[in-house]
Amino acid sequence: MNLNINQFLVLIFIFLLTIVFSPVSISDYINITEESGIDFKHNSGAFGKKYLPETMGAGSAFIDYNRDGWQDIIFVNGKDWSGHPTGKRQEMALYRNDGGGNFTDQTKSAKLDIKLYGMGIAVGDYNNDGNQDFYLTCLGMDRLFLNQGDGTFVDVTEKANIINPYFGTSCAWFDYDKDGYLDLYVANYVEWSIETDLFCTLDGTSKSYCTPESYMGQPSKLFRNKGNGTFSDVSKIARIADPTSKSLGVCTFDYDLDGLVDVFEANDTQPNKLYKNNGDGTFIEQGMLAGIAYNEDGKATGAMGVDAGDYDGSGTESLVIGNFSNEMINLYHNEGGFFIDDAPIANIGIVSLLTLTFGCFFFDFDLDGKLDIFTANGHLENEINLVQSEVTYKQSPHLFRNIGKSKFVDVANQSADLMEPIVGRGAAYGDIDNDGDWDLLVTNCNGIPRLFRNENKTAHNWIKIRLIGEKSNRDGIGSRVKITTESGTQERTLRSGSSYCSQSELSIIFGLGNDKKISQLDVSWPSGQVTTLTELALNKSITIKEN
């Protein structure tokens, strides 16, 4: 083919545009589930009746249960319905990290081989003994497991005076009254039982899974830690027990920077709630006033997972919320206590229109100092493609890279492993090999989860921080950490819960890009104390103790 000079110049121009505006491959996620030793498979109990809980999947958690410095993993599981065996595993699973991302099943030896229809999990040292405990939400009675420090756990639910017989979903530990002990927020979903199960249909003939609109909602729970191993149900006193809620996600964050931890509750087909902490043991609901109860069309969305983070360096934390298919992901920018959905202008809205997002969170996967976004996607109805040709049951995730100026680009397609469609539900991040970047864990409804190792290609600098509270809670949950480098400042909050029914590692990693030093690091603890360090070494993991 012969080209004249003008045609040649046009081709060169198009080539240069492609280089400039195409995402640069900077990181790759590799599926190491099988080679790592994980052979867990989630059991929804499905046997053809299409019961609502089967659609919800379950979460997972990163936890260092044996205090060896390596992140272990807990998979929450469902179980068989009575009289209908599936042949699948019915117990949750605890996998011990033997170093470098090799795992061994320790469920039985840890005394966790218990059959429960589990949903969500949150990790936190609620008794400040140095061992990470966890709370498990279930269809029916939830469970609180105490880490005994010898590699085993014990169910202390009754002893701790925790009673939540509802359809629990996401949960989070936080110290709302600033007494140094972790309190517990539990999101509850809808009134459902086998006896009250309803018939719904997509095609007018065969049964399909019902939406939550078919069922009544349930109030969430707030359990106050009394500091002696027991809790008080203060849900009504605190004014968070709204029976119209249908909650799937919960995120604790100080949205108005008044020093008190507030609660955002993602509700499915009901208005989202924003509970402002009054500082006197009560909360006041501000979702409508803050602009996050409904979407821009004035409708309640099918909200699922949620997380908070300062993705644009504004000094305030914004929200990312996963929604139903044909509803965009929300990226609510915090304008100082009022929120505006920036998803469309941030290049997230249209891209996420056809996906159904459960787990979602902010994290800096490429260590460039800007918070990126990951979402786990998958539909509820396995036959949805028959009635909506553009929507599929199994879906690929989104990995939105923050390219600055409040703009994102989806780079999930840079990893063939990451793009394999699954029925994504819970999602969490953790550093399984202690190399200073975030690896990914995604649960798969009624299927095999995915553990992805981050093969970072950037050579960016970083620092990893673990906190130990003294006057504050032992894990330092609720602490706000700020670093100052030649590029400016970054801030992160250490929190429990968020995403969907899952728990990420209780550490903070700051990506530093090409910055060569950290001139100052400040930790603002929940107690009000501030710890300041200067001239820190890079590419290190450090532990900071309060006082």
XYZ file of C-alpha atoms in Angstrom:
547
model
C 0.000 0.000 0.000
C 1.432 3.359 -1.051
C 0.828 6.373 1.196
C 1.297 10.016 0.354
C 2.896 12.331 2.892
C -0.430 13.630 4.239
C -1.801 10.130 4.824
C 1.435 9.143 6.522
C 1.264 12.140 8.858
C -2.354 11.345 9.754
C -1.402 7.768 10.688
C 1.479 9.021 12.833
C -0.873 11.477 14.579
C -3.428 8.732 15.329
C -0.631 6.492 16.663
C 0.606 9.240 18.997
C -2.933 9.884 20.248
C -3.276 6.185 21.050
C -0.085 6.250 23.109
C -1.028 9.398 25.003
C -4.606 8.521 25.868
C -4.474 4.747 26.291
C -4.004 3.439 29.844
C -0.387 2.520 30.466
C 0.096 -0.974 31.842
C 1.538 -0.327 35.284
C 0.286 -3.245 37.317
C -1.080 -6.698 36.725
C -3.214 -8.875 38.978
C -2.473 -12.603 38.786
C -4.962 -15.237 39.974
C -3.016 -17.371 42.471
C -6.006 -18.992 44.203
C -5.181 -22.588 43.359
C -1.410 -22.354 43.657
C -1.715 -20.593 47.027
C -3.430 -23.656 48.522
C -6.957 -22.220 48.738
C -9.587 -24.785 47.715
C -12.682 -23.213 49.263
C -15.993 -23.061 47.391
C -18.930 -20.978 48.598
C -22.194 -22.804 49.269
C -25.389 -20.795 48.809
C -27.532 -23.887 49.431
C -29.309 -23.404 46.094
C -31.288 -26.432 44.936
C -33.857 -24.890 42.576
C -36.287 -23.125 44.899
C -34.648 -19.729 44.347
C -34.680 -18.501 47.925
C -33.677 -14.847 48.307
C -30.563 -15.356 50.537
C -28.942 -17.511 47.833
C -28.395 -14.412 45.695
C -26.472 -12.445 48.312
C -23.270 -14.447 48.441
C -20.985 -13.810 51.380
C -17.862 -11.902 52.306
C -14.341 -12.619 53.461
C -11.704 -11.090 55.709
C -7.994 -10.524 56.045
C -6.925 -11.193 59.633
C -3.588 -11.857 61.352
C -5.120 -14.273 63.839
C -1.818 -15.771 65.041
C 0.148 -12.500 65.205
C 2.986 -13.722 62.971
C 2.921 -10.665 60.699
C 1.308 -12.454 57.744
C -2.276 -11.829 56.672
C -4.497 -14.884 57.036
C -7.903 -15.257 55.356
C -11.406 -16.131 56.544
C -14.087 -17.097 54.027
C -17.682 -16.728 55.185
C -19.933 -19.551 53.971
C -23.588 -20.437 53.635
C -24.941 -23.927 54.171
C -27.456 -26.434 52.829
C -31.149 -25.877 53.339
C -32.665 -28.507 55.605
C -33.288 -31.758 53.757
C -31.579 -30.635 50.559
C -27.887 -31.634 50.578
C -25.658 -30.108 47.921
C -22.495 -32.032 48.709
C -20.639 -28.765 49.205
C -18.725 -27.590 52.255
C -21.007 -25.999 54.871
C -18.441 -24.541 57.271
C -16.601 -21.237 56.994
C -12.874 -21.496 56.260
C -9.773 -20.117 57.973
C -6.594 -20.226 55.900
C -3.278 -19.558 57.625
C -0.709 -17.626 55.614
C 2.500 -19.646 55.845
C 4.520 -16.810 54.343
C 4.661 -15.244 50.915
C 1.060 -16.076 50.097
C 0.993 -19.837 50.671
C -2.044 -20.893 52.697
C -3.072 -23.884 54.800
C -6.634 -24.667 55.925
C -6.781 -24.337 59.721
C -10.552 -24.239 60.172
C -10.864 -27.362 62.273
C -7.809 -26.747 64.448
C -9.038 -23.186 65.075
C -12.408 -24.622 66.199
C -14.320 -22.775 63.486
C -15.819 -25.846 61.770
C -19.354 -24.648 62.504
C -22.342 -24.743 60.138
C -23.962 -21.305 59.848
C -25.647 -19.450 56.999
C -23.074 -16.681 57.144
C -23.110 -13.350 55.325
C -20.662 -10.695 56.529
C -17.592 -10.322 58.726
C -15.695 -7.563 60.532
C -12.364 -7.922 62.332
C -11.408 -6.018 65.480
C -9.739 -6.548 68.860
C -12.817 -5.720 70.902
C -11.266 -6.586 74.312
C -7.869 -4.933 73.659
C -5.857 -8.070 74.464
C -3.716 -7.899 71.326
C -5.567 -10.676 69.456
C -7.860 -9.934 66.524
C -11.427 -11.168 67.053
C -14.257 -11.183 64.517
C -18.008 -10.747 64.257
C -20.007 -12.859 61.812
C -23.418 -11.813 60.490
C -25.816 -14.590 59.574
C -29.265 -15.395 58.332
C -30.636 -15.824 61.824
C -28.518 -15.338 64.927
C -25.143 -13.627 64.430
C -21.952 -14.814 66.149
C -19.062 -13.122 67.984
C -15.811 -15.111 68.007
C -13.113 -14.388 70.589
C -9.504 -15.057 69.587
C -8.001 -16.978 72.504
C -4.428 -16.296 71.432
C -3.509 -19.976 71.049
C -4.659 -20.415 67.459
C -8.290 -21.100 68.394
C -11.512 -19.116 68.583
C -14.508 -19.482 70.878
C -18.118 -18.401 70.310
C -18.880 -15.799 73.021
C -22.075 -14.391 71.515
C -24.315 -15.285 74.436
C -21.709 -14.387 77.051
C -21.163 -11.000 75.380
C -24.919 -10.313 75.454
C -25.159 -9.778 71.700
C -28.527 -10.637 70.184
C -29.235 -10.039 66.500
C -31.691 -12.633 65.169
C -32.260 -10.752 61.908
C -30.914 -11.097 58.352
C -27.490 -9.566 59.043
C -25.291 -8.337 56.194
C -22.360 -5.929 56.532
C -20.923 -4.889 59.896
C -18.168 -2.655 61.254
C -16.231 -2.060 64.457
C -15.766 1.572 65.521
C -15.424 3.580 68.727
C -18.369 5.955 68.473
C -18.191 7.112 72.120
C -14.358 7.419 72.234
C -13.952 5.329 75.398
C -11.115 3.199 73.986
C -13.264 0.122 73.268
C -14.629 -0.942 69.894
C -18.377 -0.776 69.477
C -20.234 -2.669 66.754
C -22.610 -1.556 63.999
C -24.615 -4.285 62.244
C -26.624 -3.719 59.065
C -29.759 -5.831 58.680
C -31.652 -6.557 55.476
C -35.246 -7.827 55.073
C -37.854 -10.007 56.767
C -37.430 -13.340 55.005
C -37.936 -16.982 55.915
C -38.717 -20.161 54.007
C -42.278 -19.917 55.312
C -42.718 -16.349 54.000
C -40.867 -16.884 50.711
C -42.742 -15.299 47.778
C -43.169 -16.326 44.156
C -41.633 -13.886 41.663
C -41.083 -14.351 37.951
C -39.191 -12.758 35.070
C -41.008 -14.544 32.226
C -44.481 -14.863 33.743
C -44.151 -18.611 34.250
C -41.057 -19.899 36.052
C -39.915 -18.712 39.463
C -37.113 -16.162 39.697
C -35.420 -14.467 42.629
C -37.492 -11.722 44.229
C -36.187 -8.209 44.730
C -36.085 -6.733 48.260
C -39.083 -4.574 47.374
C -41.191 -7.692 47.976
C -40.240 -7.836 51.669
C -40.362 -5.614 54.735
C -37.130 -4.083 56.001
C -35.322 -4.626 59.295
C -33.688 -2.185 61.723
C -29.917 -2.077 62.070
C -28.175 -2.656 65.394
C -25.635 -0.703 67.453
C -23.930 -2.590 70.275
C -21.988 -0.501 72.773
C -18.880 -2.138 74.227
C -19.025 -1.906 78.033
C -15.320 -2.692 78.393
C -15.817 -5.901 80.372
C -16.384 -8.281 77.485
C -20.101 -7.551 77.238
C -22.206 -5.239 75.075
C -25.418 -3.241 75.401
C -27.924 -2.941 72.557
C -28.274 0.851 72.283
C -29.867 0.881 68.815
C -33.046 2.639 69.879
C -31.333 4.963 72.339
C -28.837 5.973 69.657
C -31.697 6.471 67.164
C -30.364 4.283 64.362
C -33.039 1.540 64.528
C -35.095 2.379 61.433
C -37.347 -0.606 60.524
C -37.801 0.660 56.946
C -34.112 0.211 56.121
C -32.902 -2.661 53.949
C -29.195 -2.370 54.576
C -26.408 -4.130 52.719
C -23.399 -1.872 53.284
C -22.006 0.161 56.156
C -19.105 2.602 56.332
C -17.883 4.570 59.347
C -16.178 7.926 58.666
C -16.057 11.480 59.997
C -17.797 13.198 57.109
C -17.986 16.655 58.729
C -14.553 16.632 60.438
C -15.937 17.313 63.906
C -13.830 14.558 65.496
C -16.756 12.147 65.891
C -17.234 9.000 63.804
C -20.420 8.991 61.715
C -22.110 6.084 59.917
C -23.222 5.727 56.306
C -25.689 2.933 55.595
C -26.243 1.717 52.021
C -29.860 0.626 51.583
C -31.251 -1.576 48.835
C -34.264 0.145 47.162
C -34.694 2.366 50.240
C -33.123 5.779 50.919
C -29.512 5.623 52.077
C -28.886 6.813 55.623
C -26.178 9.102 56.985
C -26.129 9.015 60.776
C -24.312 12.036 62.189
C -22.729 11.381 65.585
C -24.005 13.950 68.089
C -21.326 13.120 70.652
C -23.855 12.354 73.394
C -24.545 8.728 72.526
C -27.121 9.579 69.869
C -27.117 10.033 66.098
C -29.263 12.152 63.806
C -30.099 11.006 60.280
C -28.843 13.492 57.651
C -28.953 11.546 54.387
C -31.481 13.787 52.664
C -29.818 17.022 53.791
C -26.386 15.716 52.742
C -27.638 14.783 49.261
C -26.927 11.037 49.452
C -30.321 9.509 50.312
C -31.406 9.349 46.665
C -29.706 9.530 43.289
C -29.856 12.608 41.068
C -33.197 11.439 39.677
C -34.675 11.459 43.175
C -34.880 7.666 43.345
C -33.619 5.192 45.933
C -31.090 2.901 44.289
C -30.202 -0.750 44.824
C -27.206 0.243 46.951
C -24.914 -2.545 48.130
C -21.257 -1.949 49.026
C -19.710 1.333 50.157
C -16.380 2.855 51.143
C -14.995 6.283 52.019
C -11.747 7.936 50.983
C -10.101 11.227 50.062
C -9.512 10.519 46.385
C -8.784 14.105 45.306
C -6.681 15.456 48.192
C -9.426 17.772 49.410
C -8.947 16.836 53.066
C -12.443 15.346 53.353
C -13.559 11.783 52.647
C -15.964 11.083 49.791
C -18.061 7.961 49.146
C -18.155 5.258 46.487
C -21.354 3.162 46.418
C -22.073 0.048 44.373
C -25.546 -0.127 42.810
C -27.798 -2.427 40.782
C -27.419 -2.916 37.023
C -28.813 -0.019 34.985
C -27.828 2.231 37.899
C -24.428 3.868 37.837
C -21.935 3.533 40.651
C -22.146 6.628 42.856
C -19.024 8.690 43.494
C -20.297 11.184 46.044
C -17.769 13.987 46.413
C -17.740 15.572 49.864
C -18.192 19.307 49.443
C -17.783 19.961 53.173
C -20.731 18.039 54.600
C -22.820 18.062 51.413
C -22.245 15.522 48.636
C -22.447 15.755 44.840
C -22.352 12.663 42.617
C -19.298 13.096 40.395
C -19.494 9.609 38.833
C -20.477 10.866 35.348
C -17.748 13.506 35.049
C -15.181 11.203 36.698
C -15.633 8.660 33.847
C -17.104 6.076 36.218
C -20.832 6.487 35.572
C -21.421 5.227 32.044
C -18.750 2.516 32.367
C -20.575 0.994 35.353
C -24.121 1.298 34.008
C -24.645 -2.372 33.071
C -22.720 -3.978 35.919
C -24.246 -4.881 39.285
C -21.739 -3.909 41.985
C -21.499 -5.436 45.448
C -18.026 -5.003 46.969
C -16.225 -1.718 46.311
C -13.453 0.276 47.907
C -10.797 2.955 47.551
C -7.140 1.836 47.538
C -3.890 2.858 45.858
C -3.072 -0.220 43.781
C -0.272 1.391 41.739
C 1.357 3.296 44.640
C 1.260 6.649 42.858
C -0.270 8.445 45.860
C -3.806 8.686 44.449
C -6.700 6.501 45.584
C -8.060 4.169 42.911
C -11.348 2.195 43.020
C -12.065 -1.530 42.745
C -15.526 -3.059 42.353
C -16.719 -6.685 42.451
C -19.611 -7.291 40.056
C -22.187 -9.996 39.402
C -25.940 -10.202 38.896
C -28.535 -11.843 41.169
C -30.522 -13.747 38.560
C -28.685 -16.435 36.576
C -31.153 -16.101 33.690
C -31.065 -12.300 33.480
C -29.587 -12.393 29.970
C -32.845 -13.889 28.647
C -34.773 -10.708 29.469
C -31.962 -8.114 29.327
C -29.675 -8.946 26.436
C -26.904 -6.550 27.498
C -26.720 -7.752 31.112
C -24.961 -10.949 32.159
C -25.011 -13.061 35.333
C -21.230 -13.427 35.634
C -19.419 -10.117 35.289
C -15.871 -8.773 35.234
C -14.762 -6.304 37.917
C -13.867 -2.649 37.457
C -10.443 -1.325 38.412
C -10.647 2.439 38.102
C -7.207 4.036 38.078
C -7.105 7.595 39.434
C -5.385 9.682 36.746
C -5.695 12.962 38.653
C -8.000 15.975 38.461
C -10.876 13.786 39.764
C -10.808 11.562 36.681
C -10.578 7.764 36.460
C -9.996 5.180 33.751
C -10.968 1.498 33.956
C -7.772 -0.564 33.578
C -9.174 -3.960 34.611
C -8.627 -5.195 31.053
C -4.861 -4.980 31.596
C -5.138 -8.265 33.507
C -6.575 -11.311 31.744
C -6.998 -13.060 35.112
C -8.857 -10.130 36.615
C -11.224 -9.941 33.632
C -12.515 -13.508 34.019
C -16.248 -13.053 34.758
C -17.559 -14.369 38.095
C -20.581 -13.730 40.310
C -18.650 -11.221 42.417
C -19.835 -10.334 45.903
C -17.445 -9.481 48.763
C -14.141 -7.758 48.037
C -11.183 -6.892 50.250
C -7.546 -5.852 49.950
C -4.524 -7.102 51.877
C -0.774 -7.421 51.462
C -0.399 -11.223 51.492
C 3.312 -11.249 50.652
C 4.400 -8.173 52.638
C 5.872 -6.482 49.573
C 4.131 -3.154 50.159
C 1.326 -3.274 47.591
C -2.295 -4.325 47.860
C -3.392 -7.776 46.717
C -7.075 -8.549 46.130
C -9.595 -11.069 47.462
C -12.983 -11.435 45.746
C -15.729 -13.864 46.742
C -17.803 -15.685 44.147
C -21.437 -16.527 44.928
C -21.828 -20.326 45.007
C -18.381 -20.623 43.461
C -14.621 -20.491 43.981
C -13.209 -17.164 45.257
C -10.343 -15.345 43.594
C -7.078 -14.341 45.258
C -5.106 -11.943 43.066
C -1.461 -11.067 43.656
C -0.432 -7.545 42.652
C 2.521 -7.714 40.264
C 3.452 -4.045 40.631
C 5.443 -2.711 37.674
C 5.869 0.892 38.729
C 8.912 0.893 41.073
C 7.011 3.530 43.042
C 8.015 4.122 46.653
C 5.752 3.313 49.589
C 5.403 3.036 53.349
C 3.197 0.605 55.275
C 1.890 1.456 58.719
C 0.436 -0.694 61.465
C -1.029 1.015 64.530
C -1.197 -0.127 68.154
C -3.456 1.891 70.399
C -3.065 2.246 74.157
C -5.601 4.792 75.335
C -7.375 4.238 72.022
C -8.597 0.808 70.892
C -5.754 -1.649 70.358
C -6.125 -1.815 66.553
C -6.133 1.975 66.206
C -9.386 1.784 64.234
C -10.641 5.296 63.547
C -7.146 6.805 63.508
C -6.382 9.324 60.780
C -2.871 9.232 59.347
C -1.343 12.084 57.330
C 2.014 12.133 55.552
C 3.854 15.083 54.053
C 6.236 14.645 51.114
C 7.624 16.921 48.409
C 4.419 16.257 46.416
C 2.171 17.476 49.240
C 0.040 15.638 51.788
C -2.004 12.448 51.825
C -4.503 11.319 54.474
C -5.985 7.907 55.201
C -8.345 6.594 57.884
C -7.970 3.103 59.330
C -11.427 1.541 59.416
C -13.175 -1.768 59.943
C -15.843 -3.066 57.588
C -16.773 -1.163 54.382
C -16.973 -2.750 50.934
C -19.651 -5.493 51.092
C -19.727 -8.001 53.958
C -15.917 -8.009 54.028
C -12.856 -6.861 55.935
C -9.628 -5.539 54.447
C -6.266 -5.612 56.190
C -6.068 -3.338 59.237
C -2.987 -1.497 57.976
C -2.381 1.591 55.865
C -0.169 1.736 52.779
C 0.768 5.101 51.321
C 1.953 5.062 47.734
C 4.625 7.732 47.279
C 5.136 7.694 43.537
C 8.621 9.002 42.844
C 8.918 10.992 46.084
C 12.213 10.293 47.812
C 11.373 11.086 51.435
C 8.605 11.591 53.991
C 9.292 14.787 55.906
C 6.529 14.215 58.460
C 3.940 11.635 59.483
C 1.100 12.460 61.894
C -1.267 9.978 63.528
C -4.434 11.469 65.022
C -5.687 8.768 67.377
C -9.348 8.353 68.449
C -8.277 9.408 71.966
C -7.333 12.848 70.633
C -3.606 12.278 71.007
C -1.355 13.039 68.033
C 1.871 11.127 67.297
C 4.358 12.874 65.002
C 7.352 11.255 63.294
C 9.841 12.885 60.934
C 12.332 11.840 58.248
C 11.067 8.291 57.740
C 12.721 5.655 55.590
C 10.851 4.541 52.476
C 9.754 1.085 51.298
C 9.424 -0.163 54.860
C 6.704 -1.550 57.099
C 6.590 0.232 60.447
C 4.557 -0.132 63.631
C 3.487 2.996 65.511
C 2.354 2.772 69.123
C 0.194 5.397 70.782
C 2.104 7.384 73.434
